XYZ file of C-alpha atoms in Angstrom:
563
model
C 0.000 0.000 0.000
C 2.709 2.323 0.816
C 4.123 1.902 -2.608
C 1.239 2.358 -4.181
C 0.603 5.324 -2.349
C 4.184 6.779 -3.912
C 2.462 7.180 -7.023
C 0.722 9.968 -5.890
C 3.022 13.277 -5.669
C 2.186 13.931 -1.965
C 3.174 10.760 -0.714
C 6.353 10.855 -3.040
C 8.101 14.294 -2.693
C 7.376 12.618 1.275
C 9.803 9.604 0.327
C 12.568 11.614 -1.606
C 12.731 14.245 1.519
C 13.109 11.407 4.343
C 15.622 9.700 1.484
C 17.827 13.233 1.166
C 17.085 13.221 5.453
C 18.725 10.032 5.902
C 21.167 10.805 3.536
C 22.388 13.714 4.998
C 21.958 12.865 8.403
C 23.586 10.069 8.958
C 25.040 8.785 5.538
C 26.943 11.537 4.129
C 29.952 11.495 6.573
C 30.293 7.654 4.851
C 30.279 8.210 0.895
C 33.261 11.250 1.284
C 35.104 13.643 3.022
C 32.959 15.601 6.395
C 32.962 19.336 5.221
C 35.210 21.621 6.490
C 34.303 23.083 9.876
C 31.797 20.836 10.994
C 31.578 21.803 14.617
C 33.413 18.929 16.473
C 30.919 19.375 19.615
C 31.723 15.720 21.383
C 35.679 16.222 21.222
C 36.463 19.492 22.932
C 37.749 20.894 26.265
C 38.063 19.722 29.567
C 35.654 22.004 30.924
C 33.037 21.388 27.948
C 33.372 17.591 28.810
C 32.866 18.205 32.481
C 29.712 19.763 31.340
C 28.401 17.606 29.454
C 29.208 14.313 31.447
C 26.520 16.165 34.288
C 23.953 16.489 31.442
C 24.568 13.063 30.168
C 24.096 11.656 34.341
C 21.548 13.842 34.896
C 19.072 12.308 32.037
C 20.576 9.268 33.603
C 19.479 9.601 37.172
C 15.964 10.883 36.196
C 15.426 7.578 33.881
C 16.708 5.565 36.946
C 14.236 7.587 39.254
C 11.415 6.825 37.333
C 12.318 3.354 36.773
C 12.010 2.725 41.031
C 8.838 5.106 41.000
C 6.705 4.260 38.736
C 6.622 0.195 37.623
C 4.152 -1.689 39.940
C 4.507 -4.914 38.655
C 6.425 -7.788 40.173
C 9.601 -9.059 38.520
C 9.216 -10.808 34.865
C 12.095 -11.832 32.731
C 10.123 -12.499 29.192
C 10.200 -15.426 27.016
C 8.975 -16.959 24.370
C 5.946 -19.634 24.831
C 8.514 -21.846 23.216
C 11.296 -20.796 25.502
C 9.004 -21.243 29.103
C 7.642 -24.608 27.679
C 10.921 -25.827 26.940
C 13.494 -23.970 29.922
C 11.348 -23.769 32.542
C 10.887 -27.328 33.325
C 14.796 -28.309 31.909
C 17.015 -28.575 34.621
C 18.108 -25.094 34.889
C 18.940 -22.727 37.666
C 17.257 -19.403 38.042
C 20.882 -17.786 37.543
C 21.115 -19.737 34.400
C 17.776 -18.404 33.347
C 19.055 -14.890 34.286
C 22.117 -15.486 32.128
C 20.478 -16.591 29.055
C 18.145 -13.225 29.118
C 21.024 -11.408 29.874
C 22.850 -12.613 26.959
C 19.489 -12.470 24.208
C 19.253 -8.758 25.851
C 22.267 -7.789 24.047
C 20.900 -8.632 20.349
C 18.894 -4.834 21.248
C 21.097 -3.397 23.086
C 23.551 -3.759 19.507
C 21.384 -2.979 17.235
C 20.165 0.439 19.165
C 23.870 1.052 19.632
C 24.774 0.850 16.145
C 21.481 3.270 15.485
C 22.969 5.867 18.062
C 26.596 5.441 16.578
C 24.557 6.405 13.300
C 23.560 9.349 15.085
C 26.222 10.613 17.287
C 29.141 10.042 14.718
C 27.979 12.996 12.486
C 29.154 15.232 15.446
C 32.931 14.385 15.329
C 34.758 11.820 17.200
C 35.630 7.812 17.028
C 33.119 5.717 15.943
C 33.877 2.849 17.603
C 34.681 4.683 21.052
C 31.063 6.464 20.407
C 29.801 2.484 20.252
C 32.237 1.007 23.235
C 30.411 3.843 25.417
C 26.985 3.513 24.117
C 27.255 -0.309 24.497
C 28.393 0.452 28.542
C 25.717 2.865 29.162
C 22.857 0.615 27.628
C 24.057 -2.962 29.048
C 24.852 -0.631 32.520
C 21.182 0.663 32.253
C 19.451 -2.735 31.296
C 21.027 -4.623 34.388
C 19.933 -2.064 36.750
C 16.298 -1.864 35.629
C 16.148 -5.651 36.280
C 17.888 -5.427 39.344
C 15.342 -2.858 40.483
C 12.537 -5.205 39.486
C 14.088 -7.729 41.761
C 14.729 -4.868 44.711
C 10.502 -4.176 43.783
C 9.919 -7.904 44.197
C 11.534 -8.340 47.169
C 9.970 -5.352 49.207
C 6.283 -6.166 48.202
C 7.488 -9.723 49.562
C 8.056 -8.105 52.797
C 5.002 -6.432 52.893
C 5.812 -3.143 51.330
C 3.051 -2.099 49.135
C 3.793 0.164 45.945
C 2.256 3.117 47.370
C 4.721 2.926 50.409
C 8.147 2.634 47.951
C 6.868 5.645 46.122
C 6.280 7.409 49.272
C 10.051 6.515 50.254
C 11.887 6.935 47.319
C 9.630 10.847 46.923
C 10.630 11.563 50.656
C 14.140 10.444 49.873
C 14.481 12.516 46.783
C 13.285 15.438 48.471
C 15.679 15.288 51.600
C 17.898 14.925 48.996
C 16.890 18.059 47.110
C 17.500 20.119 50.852
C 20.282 19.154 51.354
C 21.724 20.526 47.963
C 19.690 23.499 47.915
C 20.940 24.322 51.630
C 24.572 23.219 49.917
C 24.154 25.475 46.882
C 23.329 28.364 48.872
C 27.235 28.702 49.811
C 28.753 27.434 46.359
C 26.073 28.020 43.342
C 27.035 31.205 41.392
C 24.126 34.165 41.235
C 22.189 34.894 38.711
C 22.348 37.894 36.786
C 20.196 38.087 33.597
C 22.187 40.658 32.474
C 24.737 38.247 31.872
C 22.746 36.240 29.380
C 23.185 37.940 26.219
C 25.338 35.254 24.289
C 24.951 31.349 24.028
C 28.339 30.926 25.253
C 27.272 32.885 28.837
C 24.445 30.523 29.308
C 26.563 27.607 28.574
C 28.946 29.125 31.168
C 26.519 29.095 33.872
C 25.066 25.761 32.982
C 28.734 25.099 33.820
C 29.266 26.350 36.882
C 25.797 24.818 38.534
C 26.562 21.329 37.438
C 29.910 21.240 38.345
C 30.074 22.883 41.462
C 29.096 22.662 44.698
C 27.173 19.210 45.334
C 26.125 18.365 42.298
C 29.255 16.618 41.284
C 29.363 14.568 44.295
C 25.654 13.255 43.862
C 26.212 12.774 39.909
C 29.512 11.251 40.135
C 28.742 7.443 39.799
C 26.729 8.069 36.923
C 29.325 10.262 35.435
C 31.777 7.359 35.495
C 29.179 5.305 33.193
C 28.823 8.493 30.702
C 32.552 9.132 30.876
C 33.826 6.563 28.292
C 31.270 7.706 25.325
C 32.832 11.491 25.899
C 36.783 10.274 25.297
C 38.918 12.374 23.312
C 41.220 9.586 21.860
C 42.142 5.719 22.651
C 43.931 6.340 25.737
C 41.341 8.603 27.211
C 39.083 5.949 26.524
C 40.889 3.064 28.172
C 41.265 5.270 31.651
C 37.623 5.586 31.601
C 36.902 2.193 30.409
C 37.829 0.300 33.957
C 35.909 2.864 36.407
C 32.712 1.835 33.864
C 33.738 -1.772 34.242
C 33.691 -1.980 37.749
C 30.431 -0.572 37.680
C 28.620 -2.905 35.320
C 30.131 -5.932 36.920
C 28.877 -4.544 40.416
C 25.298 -4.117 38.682
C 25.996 -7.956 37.543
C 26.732 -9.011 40.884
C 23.778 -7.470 42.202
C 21.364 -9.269 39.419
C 22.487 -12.523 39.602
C 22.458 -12.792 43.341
C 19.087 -11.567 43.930
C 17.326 -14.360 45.087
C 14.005 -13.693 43.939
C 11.093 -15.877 42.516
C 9.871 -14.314 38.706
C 8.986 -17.896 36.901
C 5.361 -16.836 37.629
C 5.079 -13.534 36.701
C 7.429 -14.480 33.559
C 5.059 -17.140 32.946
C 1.862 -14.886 32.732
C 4.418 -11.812 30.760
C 4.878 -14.175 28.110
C 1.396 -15.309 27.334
C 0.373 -12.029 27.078
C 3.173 -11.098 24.369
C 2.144 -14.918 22.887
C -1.277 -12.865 22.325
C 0.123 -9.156 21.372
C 1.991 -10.955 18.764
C -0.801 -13.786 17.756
C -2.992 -10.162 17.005
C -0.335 -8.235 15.211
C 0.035 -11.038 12.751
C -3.722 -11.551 11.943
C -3.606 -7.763 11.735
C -5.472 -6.791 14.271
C -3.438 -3.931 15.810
C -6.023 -2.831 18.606
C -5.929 -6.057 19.619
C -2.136 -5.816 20.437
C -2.793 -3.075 22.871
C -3.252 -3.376 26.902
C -7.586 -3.546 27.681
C -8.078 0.306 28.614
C -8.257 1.000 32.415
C -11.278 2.263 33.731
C -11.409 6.040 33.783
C -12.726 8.350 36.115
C -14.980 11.287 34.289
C -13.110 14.801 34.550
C -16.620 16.583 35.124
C -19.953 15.831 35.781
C -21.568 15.701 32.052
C -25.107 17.081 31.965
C -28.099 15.648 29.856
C -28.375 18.963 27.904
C -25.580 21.945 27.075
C -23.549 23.147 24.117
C -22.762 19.478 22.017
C -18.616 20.948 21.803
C -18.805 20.067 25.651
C -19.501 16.220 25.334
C -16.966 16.097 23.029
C -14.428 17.933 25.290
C -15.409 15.977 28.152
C -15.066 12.106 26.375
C -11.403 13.766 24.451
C -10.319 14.351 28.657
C -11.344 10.889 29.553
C -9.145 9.610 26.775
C -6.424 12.142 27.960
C -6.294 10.194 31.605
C -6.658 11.571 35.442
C -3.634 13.505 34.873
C -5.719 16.649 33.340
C -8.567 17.430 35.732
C -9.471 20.451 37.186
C -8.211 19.345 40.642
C -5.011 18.219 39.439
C -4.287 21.714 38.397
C -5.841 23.894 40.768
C -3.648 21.892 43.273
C -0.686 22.177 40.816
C -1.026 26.061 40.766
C -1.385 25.951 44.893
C 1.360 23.881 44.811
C 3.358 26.388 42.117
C 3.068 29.454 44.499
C 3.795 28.111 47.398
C 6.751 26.044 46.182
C 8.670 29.510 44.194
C 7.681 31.861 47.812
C 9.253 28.267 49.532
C 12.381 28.558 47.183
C 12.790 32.293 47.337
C 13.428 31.905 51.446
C 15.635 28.800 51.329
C 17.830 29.679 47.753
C 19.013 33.111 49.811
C 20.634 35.060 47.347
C 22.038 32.108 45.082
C 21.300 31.971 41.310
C 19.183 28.093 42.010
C 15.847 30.054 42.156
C 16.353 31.798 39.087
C 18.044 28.902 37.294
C 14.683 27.090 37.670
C 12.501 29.966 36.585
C 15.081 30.079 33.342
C 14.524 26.513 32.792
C 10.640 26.753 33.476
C 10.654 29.699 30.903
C 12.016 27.004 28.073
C 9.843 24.576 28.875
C 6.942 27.042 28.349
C 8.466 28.037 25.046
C 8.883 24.091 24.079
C 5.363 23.341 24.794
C 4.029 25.808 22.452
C 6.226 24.603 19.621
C 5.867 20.578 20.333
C 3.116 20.503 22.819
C 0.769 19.895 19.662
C 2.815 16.755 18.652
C 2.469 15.259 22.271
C -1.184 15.870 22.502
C -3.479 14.076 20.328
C -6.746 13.790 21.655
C -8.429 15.647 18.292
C -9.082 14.505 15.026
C -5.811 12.932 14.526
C -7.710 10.361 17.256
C -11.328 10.194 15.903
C -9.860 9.933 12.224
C -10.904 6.026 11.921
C -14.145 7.286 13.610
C -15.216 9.671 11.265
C -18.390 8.255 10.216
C -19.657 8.221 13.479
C -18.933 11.692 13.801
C -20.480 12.163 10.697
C -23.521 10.645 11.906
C -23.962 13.499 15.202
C -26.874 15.862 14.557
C -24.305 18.624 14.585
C -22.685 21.285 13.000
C -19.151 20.869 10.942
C -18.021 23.815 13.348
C -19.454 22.667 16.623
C -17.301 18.762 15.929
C -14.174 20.976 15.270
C -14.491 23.127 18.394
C -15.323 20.447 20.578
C -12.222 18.156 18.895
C -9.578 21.293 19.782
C -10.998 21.653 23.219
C -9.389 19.067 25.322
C -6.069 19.409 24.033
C -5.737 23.011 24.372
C -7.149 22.863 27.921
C -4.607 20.319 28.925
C -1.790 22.350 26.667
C -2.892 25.487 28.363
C -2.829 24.242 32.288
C 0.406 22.543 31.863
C 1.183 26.644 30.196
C 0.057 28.348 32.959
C 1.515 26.124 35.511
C 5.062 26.918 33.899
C 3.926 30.766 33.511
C 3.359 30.450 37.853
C 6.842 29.261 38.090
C 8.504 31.492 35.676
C 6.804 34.866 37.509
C 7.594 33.396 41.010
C 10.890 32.453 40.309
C 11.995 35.258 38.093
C 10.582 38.000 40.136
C 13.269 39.353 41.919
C 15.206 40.388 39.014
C 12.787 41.111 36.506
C 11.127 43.423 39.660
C 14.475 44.824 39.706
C 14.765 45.458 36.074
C 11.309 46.718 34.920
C 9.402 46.831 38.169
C 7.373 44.537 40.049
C 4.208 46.194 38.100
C 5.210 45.419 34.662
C 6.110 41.885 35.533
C 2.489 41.006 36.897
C 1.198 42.844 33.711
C 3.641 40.775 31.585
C 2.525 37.156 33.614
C -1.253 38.224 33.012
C -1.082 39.209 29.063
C 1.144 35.911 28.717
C -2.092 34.186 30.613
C -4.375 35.682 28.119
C -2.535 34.995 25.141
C -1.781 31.444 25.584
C -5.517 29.532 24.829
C -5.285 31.508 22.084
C -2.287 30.646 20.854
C -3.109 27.092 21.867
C -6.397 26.900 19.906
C -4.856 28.188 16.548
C -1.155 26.058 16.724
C -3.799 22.932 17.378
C -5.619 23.872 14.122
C -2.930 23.796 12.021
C -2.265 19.738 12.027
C -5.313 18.616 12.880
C -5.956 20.844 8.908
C -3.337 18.925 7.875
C -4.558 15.697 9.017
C -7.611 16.428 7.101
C -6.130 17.243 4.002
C -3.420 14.152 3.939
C -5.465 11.668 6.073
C -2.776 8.936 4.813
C 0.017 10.557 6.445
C -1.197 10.677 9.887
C -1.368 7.039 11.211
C -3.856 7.015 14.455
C -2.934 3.708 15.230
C 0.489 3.083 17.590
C 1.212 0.342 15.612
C 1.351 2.405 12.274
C 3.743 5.080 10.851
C 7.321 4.229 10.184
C 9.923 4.266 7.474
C 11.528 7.006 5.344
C 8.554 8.585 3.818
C 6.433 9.353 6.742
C 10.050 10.996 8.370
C 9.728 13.078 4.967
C 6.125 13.748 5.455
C 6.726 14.852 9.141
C 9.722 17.250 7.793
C 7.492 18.653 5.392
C 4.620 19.178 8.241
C 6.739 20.694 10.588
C 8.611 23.794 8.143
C 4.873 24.437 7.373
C 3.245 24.556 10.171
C 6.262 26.862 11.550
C 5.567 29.005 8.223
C 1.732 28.950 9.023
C 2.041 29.892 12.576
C 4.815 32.779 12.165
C 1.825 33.888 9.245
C -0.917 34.059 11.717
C 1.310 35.931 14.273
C 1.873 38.793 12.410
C -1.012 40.702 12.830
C -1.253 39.960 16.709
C 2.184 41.175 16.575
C 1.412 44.443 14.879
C -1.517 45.157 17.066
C 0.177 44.416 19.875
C 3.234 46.963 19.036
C 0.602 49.086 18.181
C -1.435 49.397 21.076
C 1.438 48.781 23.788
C 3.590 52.241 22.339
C 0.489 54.693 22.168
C -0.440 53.327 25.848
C 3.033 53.322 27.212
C 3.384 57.090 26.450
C -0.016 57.961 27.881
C -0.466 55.297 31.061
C 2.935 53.730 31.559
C 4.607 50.276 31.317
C 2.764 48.587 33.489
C -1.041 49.409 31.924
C 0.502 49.270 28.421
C 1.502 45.165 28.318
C -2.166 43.937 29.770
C -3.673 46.420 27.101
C -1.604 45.133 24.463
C -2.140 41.148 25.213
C -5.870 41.994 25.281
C -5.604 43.673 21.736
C -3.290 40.528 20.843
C -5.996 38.222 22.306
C -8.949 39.416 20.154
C -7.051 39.444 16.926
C -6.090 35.654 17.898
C -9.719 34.965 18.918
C -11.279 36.236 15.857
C -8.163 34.146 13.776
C -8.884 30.705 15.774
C -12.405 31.545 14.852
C -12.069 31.627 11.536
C -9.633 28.467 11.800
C -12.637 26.799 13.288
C -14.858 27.584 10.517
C -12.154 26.519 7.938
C -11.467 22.882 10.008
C -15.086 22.099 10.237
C -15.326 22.902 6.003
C -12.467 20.316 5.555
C -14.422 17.685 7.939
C -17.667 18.200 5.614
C -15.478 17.359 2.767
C -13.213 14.604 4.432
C -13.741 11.133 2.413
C -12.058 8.389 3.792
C -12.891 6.429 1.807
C -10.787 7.697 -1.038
C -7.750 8.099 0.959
C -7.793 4.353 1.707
C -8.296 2.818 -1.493
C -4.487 2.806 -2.141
């Protein structure tokens, strides 16, 4: 089908830009010489590899910490139905069983090393040290998630429910998290926004926080694991390579003498892949997926109100607990009282600001990517369109009520950030521009946002409309070269379309805040302005809605299907 499809321009200029992708990504450095002054970023000074060894255990320790928090299941090594019918009852130890996982483990732990080489080696350095340390941080990480599975297994043998690890582990990361803010207070440099007017500044200060102070000390084992990927040469490599060693043999150790009873739970693991896999092959992809949980209702539907309601209200249910009104009313609590918390105990070191910084990018992320993340639109209901066809509604009404949920959930996760960024940021943007301005700046952002929300959601859920092939909704679906083309192509234009629909908010805004400013001030000119801003992105997602619900009249299934 997908060759078929390729006769069709759309679907072809989508396989020759993921072909020129992959060629230029990953290929190029292979077939000739790497052009001159490609930025060598994973070879470079002392300092720069300091730096980024923190990053590298610092993604590490937050995978580890959700690997003891959230799993609830008991320990399962899984086989084959083939493998438990025919090892199980052989004359084998447990440690033998351990060993022989262990060793068919490594088959993916290859293969997704070679893919990463793939990747990292267009930056500059040795391919095969880039492999050596990818291999080590992979077979490193893979022996301590099933070592934590045993440590799981072990305590709910004791008696120690799930809820009570969680509780433990929380409580221990936050003593933790005192103890280095009450550390950093002495050693963390201050923050000075002035200072952040260049890249190479905020790389600087990144610097300085992970590498002073007590962050080192609490990183450093993980550091060791990230240390050989980051060598400079051979014999860099090798004076890593034992500290690593050690390491992964200790994790070894630790597996296979865990005495710890998983032939049951292995047992019931592998007849349910036995029946993922028995569905995938008669292609039955839903059938491959976990039975949906039971879901509690966000809000109390009522027989009769507007129809773009309902659909909000089943699109949260499909969203999960996570976005309900008193999950983020307690998340806002919980924001103000944790930056007026921070501001007392961070003194006058740069950690409070730091955090506002980093809650400031995440903000800016979510608005760029948050659409890709959230799906709970059309891009869902797509294999259900004839039912929605079928509603006694209007074209408009189905569009509204599909963009709903996931800018409500984009635009509370917003406004959480937008809490942090004015707690933590407002001593020295109070400093700067006055406490006045700031709160006018945090409320136009506030007003702006749904807005913004409503019309980046339109743009691929259009999309999806108008190239209903190149949006899979199943999890099973979407893969290769061509859809990475496709999704290349999407993403320049919906940057294009949204910098488009920007510039007349823009204007306004401009317009609005410069005639105020000189007649009211700073601080009545930025609410002023967002207003103006808000309206003209109102009446714009407006007209979005209109245009969505058009393409939904017209959508035809049917004919995108038929190959």
């Amino acid at each position: 089908m997908r060759i078929k499809r390729l006769k069709q321009p759309k679907y072809l200029v989508g396989g020759i830009v993921g072909g020129l992708y992959f060629y230029w990504y990953f290929f190029r450095t292979f077939f000739g010489t790497p052009t001159r002054g490609r930025g060598v970023i994973l070879v470079a000074s002392p300092q720069n590899l300091a730096l980024f060894e923190s990053l590298g255990a610092l993604i590490l320790l937050t995978i580890l910490l959700v690997a003891w928090i959230s799993p609830h299941q008991r320990a399962a090594l899984t086989f084959t139905e083939a493998e438990v019918a025919f090892l199980f009852p052989a004359p084998i130890s447990r440690r033998g069983l351990i060993h022989f996982k262990l060793l068919r483990s490594q088959m993916a732990i290859l293969f997704t090393t070679l893919l990463l080489t793939l990747v990292t080696n267009r930056f500059g350095g040795n391919a095969w040290i880039h492999a050596a340390g990818w291999w080590l941080i992979f077979s490193t990480l893979n022996l301590h998630f099933l070592g934590s599975s045993f440590a799981r297994t072990m305590l709910l043998d004791r008696g120690i429910a799930n809820w009570q690890r969680r509780l433990g582990i929380v409580a221990l990361v936050f003593l933790t998290a005192g103890v280095v803010i009450v550390w950093a207070r002495q050693s963390m440099p201050a923050f000075e926004p002035s200072r952040f007017q260049k890249p190479d500044a905020i790389k600087d200060y990144a610097q300085q926080v992970l590498t002073a102070g007590p962050v080192p000390y609490l990183l450093y084992p993980l550091r060791l694991v990230v240390r050989p990927f980051l060598a400079a040469n051979s014999l860099a490599f090798l004076y890593a390579l034992g500290p690593a060693l050690l390491l992964l043999l200790a994790h070894y150790w630790w597996v296979v003498r865990s005495d710890v009873a998983f032939e049951e739970a292995s047992v019931e693991a592998s007849r349910n892949l036995a029946e993922k896999v028995a569905a995938v092959r008669a292609g039955n992809w839903q059938g491959a997926r976990k039975p949906p949980k039971r879901k509690r209702a966000p809000f109390k539907l009522r027989p009769v109100g507007p129809p773009a309601v309902a659909l909000l209200w089943k699109n949260l249910i499909s969203a999960g607990q996570a976005f309900s009104l008193r999950m983020w009313i307690s998340l806002a609590v919980f924001a103000v009282c944790g930056s007026v918390a921070m501001g007392h105990a961070s003194g006058g070191s740069g950690l409070r600001p730091a955090l506002g910084m980093i809650a400031a990018m995440l903000m800016a992320w979510s608005l760029l990517l948050g659409t890709q993340l959230l799906r709970q639109d059309f891009r869902q209901d797509l294999p259900m369109a004839d039912i929605l066809k079928s509603y006694p509604l209007r074209s408009w009404q189905l569009a509204l009520g599909e963009l709903l949920a996931p800018a409500t959930a984009l635009t509370g996760i917003q406004w959480f950030l937008l809490i942090l960024v004015v707690g933590f940021l407002w001593q020295p943007a109070a400093a700067k521009i006055g406490w006045q301005s700031w709160v006018g700046l945090g409320f136009g952002a506030a007003l702006v946002i749904p807005m913004l929300d409503l019309i980046t959601l339109q743009i691929p859920n259009a999309a999806a409309l108008l190239f209903p092939a190149w949006f899979q909704a199943a999890k099973g679906g979407g893969a290769g070269i061509e859809v990475t083309g496709q999704r290349l192509i999407f993403l320049i234009g919906q940057m294009l379309v949204f910098v488009v629909v920007l510039i007349p908010a823009a204007a306004l805004f401009a317009g609005v805040f410069f005639l105020v400013k000189m007649v009211l001030g700073t601080a009545t000119a930025i609410p002023l302005a967002s207003i103006a801003a808000a309206i003209v992105l109102a009446v714009e997602a407006a007209f979005g809605v209109m245009l969505l619900g058009w393409l939904f009249e017209r959508y035809d299934v049917s004919a995108e299907t038929a190959g």
